[in-house]
Coordinates of C-alpha atoms in Angstrom, one line a residue:
M1 CA 6.2 1.0 -9.0
T2 CA 5.7 3.7 -6.4
A3 CA 2.3 4.5 -8.0
W4 CA 1.1 0.9 -7.3
T5 CA -0.2 -0.8 -4.2
S6 CA -0.3 -4.6 -4.1
F7 CA -1.9 -7.1 -1.8
T8 CA -2.8 -10.7 -1.7
T9 CA -5.8 -12.6 -0.5
G10 CA -6.1 -16.4 0.2
G11 CA -3.1 -18.7 -0.1
E12 CA -0.8 -19.9 2.6
I13 CA 2.4 -18.5 1.1
S14 CA 3.0 -14.9 0.0
P15 CA 3.7 -14.6 -3.7
S16 CA 7.1 -13.7 -5.1
I17 CA 7.0 -10.5 -7.1
E18 CA 9.8 -9.2 -9.2
I19 CA 10.5 -7.0 -12.2
T20 CA 12.8 -8.4 -14.8
N21 CA 13.4 -6.8 -18.3
N22 CA 10.7 -4.2 -17.5
Q23 CA 8.1 -6.9 -17.0
L24 CA 6.2 -7.7 -13.8
H25 CA 6.5 -11.4 -12.7
V26 CA 4.0 -12.7 -10.2
N27 CA 4.8 -16.1 -8.8
L28 CA 1.9 -17.4 -6.8
L29 CA 3.4 -20.2 -4.7
S30 CA 0.2 -21.7 -3.1
P31 CA -3.2 -22.8 -4.4
D32 CA -6.2 -20.4 -4.1
T33 CA -4.2 -17.3 -4.0
W34 CA -5.3 -13.9 -5.5
Y35 CA -2.9 -11.1 -6.2
Y36 CA -3.9 -7.5 -7.0
A37 CA -2.0 -4.4 -8.0
I38 CA -3.8 -1.1 -7.8
H39 CA -2.7 2.0 -9.6
N40 CA -3.2 4.8 -7.0
T41 CA -2.5 8.1 -8.9
H42 CA -5.9 8.5 -10.6
E43 CA -9.5 7.7 -10.3
Y44 CA -11.4 7.4 -13.5
S45 CA -15.2 7.7 -14.3
N46 CA -14.8 6.3 -17.9
V47 CA -11.6 4.4 -18.7
F48 CA -10.1 1.7 -21.0
V49 CA -7.4 -0.4 -19.3
S50 CA -5.4 -3.1 -21.1
A51 CA -2.5 -5.3 -20.4
Q52 CA -0.2 -7.7 -22.2
L53 CA -0.2 -10.8 -20.1
S54 CA 1.2 -14.4 -20.1
G55 CA 0.9 -17.2 -17.6
S56 CA 1.5 -20.8 -16.7
P57 CA -1.1 -23.3 -17.8
S58 CA -2.9 -23.1 -14.5
G59 CA -4.7 -20.1 -13.1
S60 CA -6.0 -16.7 -14.4
A61 CA -4.9 -13.2 -15.0
G62 CA -6.8 -9.9 -15.8
V63 CA -7.5 -6.3 -15.3
F64 CA -10.0 -4.3 -13.2
C65 CA -11.6 -0.9 -13.1
D66 CA -13.8 1.3 -11.0
Y67 CA -12.0 0.0 -7.9
N68 CA -13.3 1.7 -4.8
E69 CA -12.6 0.1 -1.4
A70 CA -16.1 0.9 -0.1
N71 CA -18.2 -0.1 -3.1
G72 CA -16.1 -2.8 -5.0
W73 CA -14.7 -3.2 -8.6
Y74 CA -15.3 -4.8 -11.9
E75 CA -12.8 -7.5 -12.8
F76 CA -12.2 -9.2 -16.2
D77 CA -10.1 -12.4 -16.1
L78 CA -8.9 -14.9 -18.6
A79 CA -8.3 -18.4 -17.4
S80 CA -5.9 -21.1 -18.6
D81 CA -8.9 -23.4 -19.2
G82 CA -10.0 -21.2 -22.1
T83 CA -12.8 -19.3 -20.4
Y84 CA -13.2 -15.7 -19.3
S85 CA -15.1 -14.2 -16.3
V86 CA -16.3 -10.9 -15.4
L87 CA -16.9 -10.3 -11.6
L88 CA -18.0 -7.8 -9.2
G89 CA -15.6 -7.8 -6.4
Q90 CA -16.5 -6.4 -2.9
W91 CA -14.7 -6.4 0.4
L92 CA -16.4 -8.2 3.2
A93 CA -13.5 -7.5 5.7
Q94 CA -9.7 -6.9 5.5
G95 CA -8.3 -9.4 3.0
I96 CA -11.7 -11.1 2.4
A97 CA -13.5 -10.5 -0.8
Q98 CA -16.9 -11.7 -2.2
Y99 CA -17.1 -12.1 -5.9
T100 CA -20.4 -11.9 -7.7
P101 CA -20.3 -13.5 -11.3
I102 CA -21.5 -11.1 -14.0
A103 CA -20.5 -13.3 -16.9
T104 CA -18.5 -16.5 -17.4
D105 CA -18.2 -18.0 -20.9
T106 CA -15.8 -19.1 -23.7
S107 CA -14.7 -17.1 -26.7
E108 CA -13.3 -18.0 -30.1
Y109 CA -10.4 -15.8 -29.1
L110 CA -9.3 -18.1 -26.3
Q111 CA -7.6 -21.5 -26.2
A112 CA -7.4 -23.9 -23.3
G113 CA -3.9 -24.2 -22.1
N114 CA -2.9 -20.8 -23.3
L115 CA -2.6 -17.7 -21.2
N116 CA -0.8 -15.3 -23.5
Y117 CA -3.1 -12.5 -24.6
E118 CA -3.7 -8.7 -24.7
I119 CA -6.7 -8.2 -22.4
G120 CA -8.8 -5.0 -22.4
L121 CA -11.7 -3.7 -20.4
T122 CA -13.7 -0.5 -20.9
C123 CA -15.7 0.8 -18.0
Q124 CA -18.0 3.5 -19.3
E125 CA -20.9 4.6 -17.3
N126 CA -23.1 1.5 -16.9
T127 CA -21.4 -0.6 -19.6
L128 CA -18.4 -2.9 -19.7
L129 CA -16.7 -3.7 -23.1
L130 CA -14.5 -6.8 -23.1
H131 CA -11.5 -7.0 -25.5
I132 CA -9.2 -9.8 -26.3
N133 CA -6.1 -9.2 -28.5
G134 CA -7.5 -5.8 -29.5
K135 CA -11.0 -7.2 -30.6
L136 CA -14.2 -6.1 -28.8
F137 CA -16.2 -9.2 -28.4
R138 CA -18.8 -8.5 -25.7
K139 CA -20.7 -5.7 -24.2
L140 CA -22.3 -6.0 -20.7
D141 CA -24.9 -3.8 -19.0
V142 CA -23.9 -3.4 -15.4
T143 CA -26.4 -0.8 -14.3
R144 CA -27.8 -2.8 -11.4
Y145 CA -24.3 -2.9 -9.8
G146 CA -23.9 0.9 -9.6
L147 CA -20.2 1.4 -9.8
S148 CA -19.2 4.5 -11.8
E149 CA -15.7 5.5 -10.9
G150 CA -12.5 4.3 -9.3
K151 CA -8.9 3.1 -9.8
I152 CA -7.6 0.5 -12.2
G153 CA -5.3 -2.4 -11.8
I154 CA -4.2 -5.9 -12.6
T155 CA -4.8 -9.3 -11.0
A156 CA -3.5 -12.8 -11.1
S157 CA -4.8 -16.0 -9.3
S158 CA -3.9 -19.6 -8.8
F159 CA -6.5 -22.3 -8.7
D160 CA -6.0 -25.7 -7.3
E161 CA -2.6 -26.1 -8.8
A162 CA 0.5 -24.0 -7.7
P163 CA 2.7 -22.4 -8.6
M164 CA 1.1 -20.1 -11.0
I165 CA 3.4 -17.6 -12.7
A166 CA 1.8 -14.6 -14.5
T167 CA 3.9 -12.0 -16.4
F168 CA 2.6 -8.5 -17.3
E169 CA 4.6 -7.0 -20.1
W170 CA 2.7 -3.6 -20.0
V171 CA -0.4 -2.0 -18.7
K172 CA -2.1 0.9 -20.5
V173 CA -4.8 3.3 -19.4
G174 CA -6.7 5.6 -21.7
K175 CA -10.1 7.1 -22.7
P176 CA -12.7 4.7 -24.1
E177 CA -12.8 4.9 -27.8

């Protein structure tokens, strides 16, 4: 974990974070809490990041790429209501982020009440490729947002209900295929 930096935004209670059986468990104890873990050892201009995740039936979890504190990041989240979202996150101030929706939709690969998936995100030049359980299902042109390189990471969030527990079994980083 020395290569990772984590932080939380929102929420009134700090999350409980632990590693058990080589899995990262994120317990978000209060509503409207966002947890981020950034891998700090490399910056990537073209990257595929994926994670095996599971979570309680309330909230969302995902991966992000092209993270740069000054410019923002692309975030791909799967929600327990059976939807997914792609966001442009940008810092307004310390601990305060603004999210611009790029895409929000349902997919035949998602089920409401289930948050047990392999999630993957390819950030390649001005294109994002979205993967669920190893299947590419959507391609997005993000030319207008202008992010082209940065760090990768994982994220989990609670919505109105808490606690939300997210488990990350593994995270992989590689070149886009």
